[in-house]
Tab-separated table of C-alpha atoms and ligand atoms in Angstrom:
chain	number	residue	atom	x	y	z
A	137	MET	CA	143.452	-22.938	284.693
A	138	SER	CA	141.245	-22.265	281.739
A	139	LEU	CA	137.678	-21.468	281.757
A	140	ILE	CA	136.508	-24.878	280.510
A	141	ALA	CA	138.647	-27.853	281.095
A	142	GLY	CA	141.550	-28.738	278.564
A	143	SER	CA	140.424	-25.909	276.313
A	144	ALA	CA	143.176	-24.059	274.584
A	145	SER	CA	140.628	-21.645	272.985
A	146	ALA	CA	139.007	-21.171	276.550
A	147	VAL	CA	141.251	-17.929	276.674
A	148	GLY	CA	138.753	-15.433	275.326
A	149	PRO	CA	135.379	-13.855	276.361
A	150	ASP	CA	133.089	-16.001	278.391
A	151	LEU	CA	130.390	-17.136	276.073
A	152	ARG	CA	128.527	-19.649	278.530
A	153	ALA	CA	125.611	-17.233	278.508
A	154	THR	CA	125.398	-17.133	274.895
A	155	LEU	CA	126.034	-20.789	273.995
A	156	LEU	CA	124.138	-22.517	276.800
A	157	PRO	CA	120.510	-22.617	277.517
A	158	ALA	CA	119.554	-19.853	280.160
A	159	GLU	CA	118.518	-22.532	282.546
A	160	LEU	CA	121.847	-24.315	282.481
A	161	VAL	CA	124.207	-21.632	282.784
A	162	SER	CA	124.224	-21.639	286.541
A	163	LEU	CA	125.297	-25.291	286.381
A	164	PHE	CA	128.673	-24.414	284.588
A	165	ASP	CA	129.630	-21.697	287.154
A	166	ASP	CA	133.373	-21.137	287.696
A	167	ARG	CA	133.294	-23.439	290.727
A	168	PHE	CA	132.207	-26.476	288.564
A	169	VAL	CA	134.432	-25.571	285.731
A	170	ALA	CA	137.628	-25.245	287.973
A	171	SER	CA	136.826	-28.827	289.218
A	172	CYS	CA	136.513	-29.975	285.618
A	173	ASP	CA	139.844	-28.383	284.968
A	174	PHE	CA	141.466	-30.301	288.081
A	175	ILE	CA	140.051	-33.693	287.097
A	176	GLU	CA	141.312	-33.239	283.611
A	177	GLU	CA	144.732	-32.254	284.746
A	178	TYR	CA	144.733	-35.035	287.362
A	179	VAL	CA	143.782	-37.661	284.774
A	180	PHE	CA	146.634	-36.438	282.490
A	181	ARG	CA	149.021	-36.618	285.199
A	182	LEU	CA	147.941	-40.222	285.721
A	183	ALA	CA	148.247	-40.932	282.191
A	184	LEU	CA	151.763	-39.747	281.963
A	185	GLY	CA	152.655	-41.675	285.045
A	186	ILE	CA	151.452	-44.815	283.508
A	187	VAL	CA	153.213	-44.208	279.999
A	188	ARG	CA	156.381	-43.600	281.899
A	189	GLU	CA	156.024	-47.024	283.985
A	190	LEU	CA	155.755	-48.712	280.495
A	191	GLU	CA	159.108	-47.548	279.597
A	192	PHE	CA	158.256	-46.858	275.809
A	193	GLU	CA	159.597	-43.494	275.914
A	194	ARG	CA	162.804	-44.750	273.913
A	195	LEU	CA	160.332	-45.832	271.112
A	196	LEU	CA	158.430	-42.684	271.259
A	197	ALA	CA	161.655	-40.750	270.795
A	198	LYS	CA	162.034	-42.269	267.090
A	199	GLY	CA	158.265	-42.330	266.287
A	200	VAL	CA	156.007	-45.493	267.001
A	201	THR	CA	152.439	-46.952	266.221
A	202	VAL	CA	150.307	-48.440	269.167
A	203	GLU	CA	150.734	-51.783	267.543
A	204	GLU	CA	154.515	-51.481	267.784
A	205	ILE	CA	154.489	-50.463	271.185
A	206	VAL	CA	152.232	-53.234	272.305
A	207	ALA	CA	154.450	-55.849	270.494
A	208	SER	CA	157.653	-54.594	272.007
A	209	VAL	CA	156.528	-53.945	275.497
A	210	ASP	CA	155.062	-57.386	275.814
A	211	LEU	CA	151.368	-56.416	276.352
A	212	ASP	CA	148.173	-58.179	275.879
A	213	PRO	CA	147.227	-56.949	272.415
A	214	THR	CA	143.445	-57.111	272.899
A	215	ALA	CA	143.273	-55.317	276.058
A	216	ALA	CA	146.285	-52.923	275.709
A	217	ALA	CA	146.013	-51.617	272.138
A	218	PRO	CA	142.803	-49.485	272.992
A	219	LEU	CA	144.249	-48.301	276.054
A	220	VAL	CA	147.691	-47.394	274.813
A	221	ASP	CA	145.923	-45.580	271.965
A	222	TRP	CA	143.759	-43.584	274.495
A	223	LEU	CA	146.850	-42.608	276.596
A	224	LEU	CA	148.896	-41.617	273.535
A	225	ARG	CA	146.071	-39.541	272.126
A	226	LEU	CA	145.603	-37.722	275.433
A	227	LEU	CA	149.283	-36.859	275.649
A	228	ALA	CA	149.112	-35.654	271.974
A	229	GLU	CA	146.208	-33.414	272.736
A	230	ARG	CA	148.174	-32.004	275.786
A	231	GLY	CA	151.067	-31.350	273.582
A	232	VAL	CA	153.569	-33.419	275.187
A	233	ILE	CA	153.974	-35.838	272.259
A	234	ALA	CA	153.129	-35.136	268.542
A	235	ARG	CA	150.563	-37.502	266.573
A	236	GLY	CA	151.170	-38.167	262.885
A	237	GLN	CA	148.618	-37.631	260.160
A	238	GLY	CA	148.679	-41.110	258.803
A	239	SER	CA	146.820	-44.288	259.597
A	240	PRO	CA	147.755	-45.903	261.910
A	241	SER	CA	148.925	-42.847	263.725
A	242	ARG	CA	152.657	-42.449	264.464
A	243	PHE	CA	153.403	-40.780	267.923
A	244	ARG	CA	156.465	-39.123	268.505
A	245	GLY	CA	157.954	-37.629	271.648
A	246	ASN	CA	158.907	-33.898	271.964
A	247	GLY	CA	161.738	-34.611	274.462
A	248	ASP	CA	161.368	-35.906	277.626
A	249	LEU	CA	157.921	-36.438	279.100
A	250	PRO	CA	157.294	-33.885	281.990
A	251	VAL	CA	157.133	-35.110	285.425
A	252	LEU	CA	153.939	-34.067	287.134
A	253	ASP	CA	152.691	-35.093	290.610
A	254	PRO	CA	148.685	-35.920	290.240
A	255	ALA	CA	148.649	-35.765	294.371
A	256	GLU	CA	149.216	-31.814	293.737
A	257	ILE	CA	145.980	-31.560	291.850
A	258	GLU	CA	143.980	-33.724	294.173
A	259	GLN	CA	144.969	-31.612	297.032
A	260	ALA	CA	144.194	-28.529	294.964
A	261	GLN	CA	140.720	-30.025	294.470
A	262	ALA	CA	140.385	-30.742	298.144
A	263	ALA	CA	141.043	-27.226	298.902
A	264	HIS	CA	138.583	-26.172	295.996
A	265	ASP	CA	135.735	-28.376	296.429
A	266	PRO	CA	136.041	-31.721	298.244
A	267	ALA	CA	132.652	-32.761	297.152
A	268	ALA	CA	134.136	-33.702	293.581
A	269	LEU	CA	136.924	-35.883	295.015
A	270	PRO	CA	135.053	-39.029	294.272
A	271	ALA	CA	135.858	-38.543	290.638
A	272	PHE	CA	139.546	-38.395	291.714
A	273	ARG	CA	139.317	-41.472	293.838
A	274	LEU	CA	137.827	-43.633	290.829
A	275	ALA	CA	140.579	-42.160	288.529
A	276	ALA	CA	143.288	-43.271	291.094
A	277	LEU	CA	141.607	-46.703	291.375
A	278	ALA	CA	141.767	-47.025	287.722
A	279	ALA	CA	145.406	-46.006	287.532
A	280	GLU	CA	146.520	-48.528	290.064
A	281	GLY	CA	145.060	-51.301	287.865
A	282	TYR	CA	146.229	-50.061	284.330
A	283	LEU	CA	149.210	-52.010	283.997
A	284	ARG	CA	147.702	-55.280	285.187
A	285	VAL	CA	144.904	-55.027	282.752
A	286	MET	CA	147.252	-54.068	279.845
A	287	ARG	CA	149.528	-57.087	280.582
A	288	GLY	CA	146.447	-59.151	280.616
A	289	GLU	CA	146.824	-60.007	284.342
A	290	ALA	CA	143.386	-58.899	285.422
A	291	ALA	CA	140.149	-57.928	283.912
A	292	GLY	CA	139.083	-54.409	284.433
A	293	GLU	CA	135.993	-55.669	286.166
A	294	SER	CA	138.082	-56.897	288.915
A	295	VAL	CA	140.070	-53.742	289.178
A	296	LEU	CA	137.177	-51.423	289.428
A	297	PHE	CA	134.583	-53.550	291.192
A	298	GLY	CA	136.225	-55.403	293.980
A	299	ALA	CA	134.310	-55.666	297.142
A	300	ASP	CA	136.577	-52.838	298.513
A	301	GLN	CA	135.663	-50.481	295.746
A	302	ILE	CA	131.993	-50.422	295.791
A	303	ALA	CA	131.737	-47.589	298.442
A	304	ALA	CA	133.644	-45.479	295.823
A	305	TRP	CA	131.248	-46.048	293.056
A	306	PHE	CA	128.494	-45.073	295.354
A	307	GLU	CA	130.226	-42.019	296.205
A	308	TYR	CA	130.760	-41.184	292.613
A	309	PHE	CA	127.264	-41.954	291.257
A	310	SER	CA	125.807	-39.462	293.532
A	311	ASN	CA	124.088	-36.010	293.393
A	312	GLN	CA	126.413	-34.800	296.179
A	313	ASN	CA	129.272	-35.383	293.507
A	314	PRO	CA	129.019	-32.248	291.251
A	315	LEU	CA	130.949	-33.796	288.316
A	316	TYR	CA	128.435	-36.623	288.240
A	317	ALA	CA	125.368	-34.692	289.476
A	318	VAL	CA	125.490	-32.377	286.440
A	319	SER	CA	124.499	-35.359	284.056
A	320	ASN	CA	121.701	-36.173	286.253
A	321	ASP	CA	120.451	-32.421	286.231
A	322	ILE	CA	120.732	-32.161	282.644
A	323	GLY	CA	118.928	-35.308	281.896
A	324	ALA	CA	115.903	-34.434	284.222
A	325	ARG	CA	115.404	-31.212	282.843
A	326	ALA	CA	115.405	-32.892	279.488
A	327	VAL	CA	112.953	-35.476	280.578
A	328	LEU	CA	110.657	-32.986	282.058
A	329	ALA	CA	110.644	-30.711	278.902
A	330	ARG	CA	109.874	-33.840	276.616
A	331	LEU	CA	107.466	-36.304	278.635
A	332	PRO	CA	104.232	-36.236	276.273
A	333	ARG	CA	101.408	-34.575	277.976
A	334	PRO	CA	99.457	-34.892	280.041
A	335	ARG	CA	101.061	-38.009	281.714
A	336	GLY	CA	103.084	-40.932	280.786
A	337	LYS	CA	104.940	-44.076	281.808
A	338	ILE	CA	108.731	-43.707	282.279
A	339	LEU	CA	111.225	-46.525	282.064
A	340	GLU	CA	114.765	-45.840	283.417
A	341	ILE	CA	117.796	-48.323	282.186
A	342	GLY	CA	120.635	-48.709	284.091
A	343	GLY	CA	119.557	-46.830	286.965
A	344	GLY	CA	122.476	-47.874	289.351
A	345	ALA	CA	122.265	-46.528	292.777
A	346	GLY	CA	119.316	-44.383	291.885
A	347	SER	CA	120.983	-40.915	292.003
A	348	GLY	CA	119.268	-40.108	288.495
A	349	ALA	CA	115.970	-41.137	289.500
A	350	LEU	CA	116.132	-39.036	292.727
A	351	ALA	CA	117.179	-36.073	290.518
A	352	LEU	CA	114.503	-36.467	288.174
A	353	PHE	CA	111.872	-36.596	290.924
A	354	ASP	CA	113.375	-33.684	292.455
A	355	ARG	CA	113.227	-31.658	289.122
A	356	PHE	CA	109.452	-32.689	288.505
A	357	ALA	CA	108.466	-31.904	292.140
A	358	ALA	CA	110.202	-28.314	291.813
A	359	ALA	CA	108.098	-27.749	288.613
A	360	GLY	CA	105.040	-29.002	290.257
A	361	ALA	CA	104.898	-31.664	287.880
A	362	LEU	CA	105.212	-35.006	289.950
A	363	GLU	CA	101.678	-35.874	288.818
A	364	ARG	CA	102.643	-36.059	285.351
A	365	ILE	CA	104.656	-39.274	286.099
A	366	GLU	CA	102.163	-41.984	285.643
A	367	SER	CA	104.577	-44.623	286.555
A	368	TYR	CA	108.334	-44.929	287.017
A	369	ARG	CA	109.934	-48.443	286.065
A	370	PHE	CA	113.446	-48.321	287.709
A	371	THR	CA	115.746	-51.051	286.119
A	372	GLU	CA	119.307	-52.046	286.554
A	373	LEU	CA	121.365	-54.907	285.522
A	374	SER	CA	123.567	-55.466	288.581
A	375	PRO	CA	121.602	-56.789	291.542
A	376	LEU	CA	123.846	-54.919	294.006
A	377	PHE	CA	123.149	-51.646	292.179
A	378	LEU	CA	119.527	-52.536	291.918
A	379	ARG	CA	119.203	-53.179	295.434
A	380	ARG	CA	121.024	-49.826	296.514
A	381	GLY	CA	118.804	-47.943	294.046
A	382	GLN	CA	115.616	-49.517	295.475
A	383	ARG	CA	116.857	-48.426	298.908
A	384	ALA	CA	117.651	-44.800	297.610
A	385	LEU	CA	114.097	-44.599	296.090
A	386	ALA	CA	112.353	-45.685	299.167
A	387	SER	CA	113.187	-42.046	300.476
A	388	ARG	CA	110.368	-41.026	298.164
A	389	PRO	CA	107.185	-42.598	299.687
A	390	ASP	CA	105.205	-40.027	297.902
A	391	LEU	CA	105.957	-41.905	294.694
A	392	ARG	CA	105.606	-45.533	296.088
A	393	ASP	CA	102.278	-46.244	294.235
A	394	ARG	CA	103.907	-45.322	291.125
A	395	LEU	CA	107.318	-46.800	291.273
A	396	THR	CA	108.346	-50.397	290.309
A	397	HIS	CA	111.918	-51.977	290.078
A	398	ALA	CA	113.227	-54.847	287.924
A	399	CYS	CA	116.312	-56.256	286.595
A	400	LEU	CA	116.862	-55.344	282.972
A	401	ASP	CA	119.781	-56.012	280.738
A	402	ILE	CA	119.654	-53.620	277.803
A	403	ASP	CA	121.456	-56.285	275.811
A	404	ARG	CA	118.513	-58.573	275.998
A	405	PRO	CA	115.207	-58.380	274.694
A	406	PHE	CA	113.155	-56.019	276.823
A	407	ASP	CA	110.050	-58.115	277.146
A	408	GLU	CA	112.171	-60.578	279.331
A	409	ALA	CA	111.959	-57.840	282.013
A	410	GLY	CA	108.034	-57.508	281.358
A	411	ILE	CA	108.218	-54.159	279.171
A	412	LYS	CA	105.429	-54.390	276.810
A	413	PRO	CA	105.499	-52.896	273.204
A	414	ALA	CA	104.215	-49.521	272.586
A	415	SER	CA	103.805	-48.914	276.556
A	416	LEU	CA	106.047	-46.173	277.539
A	417	ALA	CA	106.204	-42.311	277.070
A	418	VAL	CA	109.838	-41.995	277.870
A	419	VAL	CA	112.618	-44.274	278.070
A	420	TYR	CA	115.384	-42.595	280.153
A	421	GLY	CA	119.014	-43.393	281.054
A	422	VAL	CA	122.103	-41.670	282.584
A	423	ASN	CA	125.371	-42.650	281.084
A	424	THR	CA	124.006	-46.150	280.129
A	425	LEU	CA	122.939	-46.254	276.590
A	426	HIS	CA	126.489	-45.978	275.339
A	427	VAL	CA	127.227	-49.362	277.311
A	428	ALA	CA	124.968	-51.324	274.917
A	429	ARG	CA	127.034	-54.108	273.445
A	430	ASP	CA	125.043	-53.700	270.197
A	431	LEU	CA	123.606	-50.211	270.128
A	432	ALA	CA	121.219	-51.020	266.924
A	433	PHE	CA	119.790	-53.858	269.126
A	434	THR	CA	119.033	-51.808	272.052
A	435	LEU	CA	117.532	-49.001	270.159
A	436	HIS	CA	115.389	-51.386	268.454
A	437	GLU	CA	114.209	-52.657	271.658
A	438	ILE	CA	113.659	-48.934	273.141
A	439	ARG	CA	111.951	-47.924	269.940
A	440	THR	CA	109.490	-51.078	270.195
A	441	ALA	CA	108.715	-50.372	273.985
A	442	LEU	CA	107.958	-46.840	273.161
A	443	MET	CA	104.335	-45.632	272.295
A	444	PRO	CA	104.197	-43.486	268.924
A	445	GLY	CA	105.310	-40.006	269.807
A	446	GLY	CA	107.231	-41.415	273.052
A	447	VAL	CA	110.835	-40.227	273.421
A	448	LEU	CA	114.142	-41.668	274.201
A	449	VAL	CA	116.220	-39.323	276.551
A	450	ALA	CA	119.831	-40.435	277.287
A	451	SER	CA	122.041	-38.070	279.344
A	452	GLU	CA	125.440	-38.902	277.989
A	453	CYS	CA	128.953	-38.000	277.945
A	454	VAL	CA	129.184	-36.924	274.447
A	455	ARG	CA	132.602	-36.752	272.466
A	456	PRO	CA	132.859	-33.408	271.017
A	457	PHE	CA	134.881	-34.541	268.066
A	458	PRO	CA	135.706	-37.943	266.448
A	459	GLY	CA	138.972	-39.392	268.238
A	460	ARG	CA	139.081	-36.891	270.915
A	461	THR	CA	139.505	-38.111	274.518
A	462	VAL	CA	136.929	-37.597	277.247
A	463	TYR	CA	138.578	-37.782	280.575
A	464	VAL	CA	135.864	-40.147	282.139
A	465	GLU	CA	137.125	-42.810	279.613
A	466	PHE	CA	140.402	-42.998	281.452
A	467	VAL	CA	138.140	-45.137	284.096
A	468	PHE	CA	135.535	-46.841	282.044
A	469	ALA	CA	138.039	-47.886	279.089
A	470	LEU	CA	139.230	-50.602	281.574
A	471	LEU	CA	135.887	-52.420	281.256
A	472	GLU	CA	135.678	-54.709	278.008
A	473	PRO	CA	132.138	-53.783	277.152
A	474	PHE	CA	132.940	-50.075	277.342
A	475	ARG	CA	135.733	-50.215	274.797
A	476	ALA	CA	134.743	-53.253	272.471
A	477	PRO	CA	131.033	-52.856	271.574
A	478	VAL	CA	129.581	-54.225	268.322
A	479	LEU	CA	130.937	-51.547	265.758
A	480	HIS	CA	129.333	-49.942	263.013
A	481	PRO	CA	131.355	-47.982	260.216
A	482	VAL	CA	129.290	-44.743	260.535
A	483	TRP	CA	127.852	-44.287	263.905
A	484	ARG	CA	129.877	-46.765	266.028
A	485	PRO	CA	133.462	-46.522	264.740
A	486	ASN	CA	134.937	-47.001	268.206
A	487	GLY	CA	133.821	-47.986	271.648
A	488	GLY	CA	133.389	-45.446	274.374
A	489	PHE	CA	131.267	-42.245	273.930
A	490	LEU	CA	129.693	-41.013	270.645
A	491	THR	CA	129.446	-37.664	268.977
A	492	PRO	CA	126.328	-35.737	268.319
A	493	GLU	CA	126.605	-36.684	264.751
A	494	GLN	CA	127.046	-40.385	265.658
A	495	TRP	CA	124.015	-40.349	267.887
A	496	PHE	CA	121.940	-38.793	265.317
A	497	ALA	CA	122.838	-41.380	262.777
A	498	ALA	CA	122.307	-44.236	265.062
A	499	PHE	CA	118.836	-42.979	265.965
A	500	ARG	CA	117.863	-42.440	262.425
A	501	ALA	CA	119.213	-45.969	261.471
A	502	ALA	CA	116.902	-47.197	264.252
A	503	GLY	CA	113.860	-45.749	262.973
A	504	PHE	CA	113.727	-42.821	265.442
A	505	ALA	CA	112.782	-39.145	264.331
A	506	GLU	CA	113.501	-35.609	265.610
A	507	PRO	CA	116.888	-36.454	267.226
A	508	PHE	CA	118.128	-33.850	269.686
A	509	VAL	CA	121.321	-33.001	271.699
A	510	TRP	CA	120.689	-30.509	274.563
A	511	PRO	CA	122.630	-28.394	275.142
A	512	ASP	CA	123.628	-27.801	271.500
A	513	ILE	CA	127.180	-29.318	271.586
A	514	PRO	CA	127.791	-28.688	267.717
A	515	ARG	CA	127.485	-25.188	268.671
A	516	ILE	CA	129.197	-25.088	271.751
A	517	ARG	CA	132.206	-27.381	271.026
A	518	GLU	CA	134.242	-24.879	268.824
A	519	ARG	CA	134.594	-22.485	271.698
A	520	TYR	CA	134.570	-25.044	274.432
A	521	PRO	CA	135.963	-28.241	273.209
A	522	ALA	CA	135.912	-29.993	276.567
A	523	PHE	CA	132.260	-29.397	277.092
A	524	VAL	CA	131.104	-33.163	276.974
A	525	VAL	CA	127.743	-33.424	278.934
A	526	ALA	CA	124.281	-33.279	277.196
A	527	ALA	CA	121.001	-35.090	276.895
A	528	VAL	CA	120.576	-36.866	273.431
A	529	GLY	CA	117.561	-38.641	272.262
A	530	ALA	CA	114.825	-38.891	269.707
A	531	ALA	CA	111.111	-39.620	269.140
A	532	ARG	CA	109.198	-42.793	268.039
A	533	PRO	CA	107.272	-41.770	265.136
B	862	SAM	C1	126.804	-44.669	284.685
B	862	SAM	S1	125.949	-45.760	285.482
B	862	SAM	C2	124.353	-45.229	285.961
B	862	SAM	C3	124.272	-44.653	287.355
B	862	SAM	C4	122.970	-44.265	287.793
B	862	SAM	N1	122.461	-43.120	287.168
B	862	SAM	C5	123.107	-43.934	289.383
B	862	SAM	O1	122.527	-42.976	289.851
B	862	SAM	O2	123.745	-44.459	290.011
B	862	SAM	C6	125.469	-47.039	284.310
B	862	SAM	C7	124.616	-48.258	284.726
B	862	SAM	O3	124.409	-49.054	283.765
B	862	SAM	C8	124.586	-50.268	284.373
B	862	SAM	N2	124.680	-51.359	283.192
B	862	SAM	C9	125.794	-51.624	282.645
B	862	SAM	N3	125.443	-52.641	281.754
B	862	SAM	C10	124.128	-52.741	281.695
B	862	SAM	C11	123.268	-53.556	280.768
B	862	SAM	N4	123.769	-54.391	279.937
B	862	SAM	N5	121.920	-53.499	281.132
B	862	SAM	C12	121.466	-52.593	282.077
B	862	SAM	N6	122.303	-51.682	282.650
B	862	SAM	C13	123.526	-51.955	282.650
B	862	SAM	C14	125.685	-50.291	285.402
B	862	SAM	O4	125.541	-51.364	286.262
B	862	SAM	C15	125.542	-48.968	285.796
B	862	SAM	O5	124.679	-48.931	287.079
């Protein structure tokens, strides 16, 4: 196993203490990194299994584009093309097939695809750190539905959010799950460092089951800074998640007077949720902003809601290089809003996660200033290309 998941260049000196801010080094300890390695390997093996089931290995043998595969294997072109593309890019990154330079890419097999059992890796994770298993369960759930979504027989939403699956999501969006908690931790630290002094009002978007808010309260409490939160408006689109989040936040009676909850759709004008212009010190979200159907619209709403000097902080999975896969996409790419937002040629060329440069360009286009990415992925990615978690954001001038 490599030092950081999926990284061929991870063989070499350990530069974590050099490349990461001191306060983050302990988050990326060997235990966490090994769990990243396991989940990446697990997703790779699931992806191999799906490609094999689709039976286009014979096409790969002579070289084939995504469009040609979709047409010849009888898949739903709209749903299947981005999914097939993602699976093949992953297989190419892992060296089991080759990707041509042209556009569109032509993928070619390097002989038979390896037969690798995902269950082996899940067992290894269970022995290493069972707390991270919720990420494996979600990936397995997605894998079960891939063929149905690609054939147009089911929507990703029904595959991932059926009544039987909700518990798996609550286990995943949790501070007990180290593979998710890292985003909450980085986000909370980024807000603590940027909340304008002395106090300020915070709006959380896409607050889900509340693990991001709880991590933030814990971080502020540990720093003796809870009083700096003038008010915290916890919002979410899904009524089910909102109720769950409200219940989770009830565990913080010390904040009761400052906490409010509301349904807020980041694709709709924020004033519909009672958000007043220039009223907020921080707009915060954990892995929510990239879901915006039209990122320019949502950034405009956020900028309007922030007071001058106010800050947007989004803890996000960040794509280190354009076109490179991020393992979490294996699950979320099943969802149409994730894979098919409104595109922009420069900063939103594709659905899913954005690179630091795309975030910066999007922030600037929306009239924000002082964009940041923390930790500094552009510095980290050459050495650790699988490092994909960071807080990105910018200030309202
Ligand atoms: C990655 S989850 C955040 C999880 C959360 N941090 C937690 O602790 O549970 C992203 C959240 O965004 C929500 N979401 C999706 N589309 C949205 C929209 N248009 N407006 C607001 N929230 C949305 C989802 O329901 C989900 O709860």
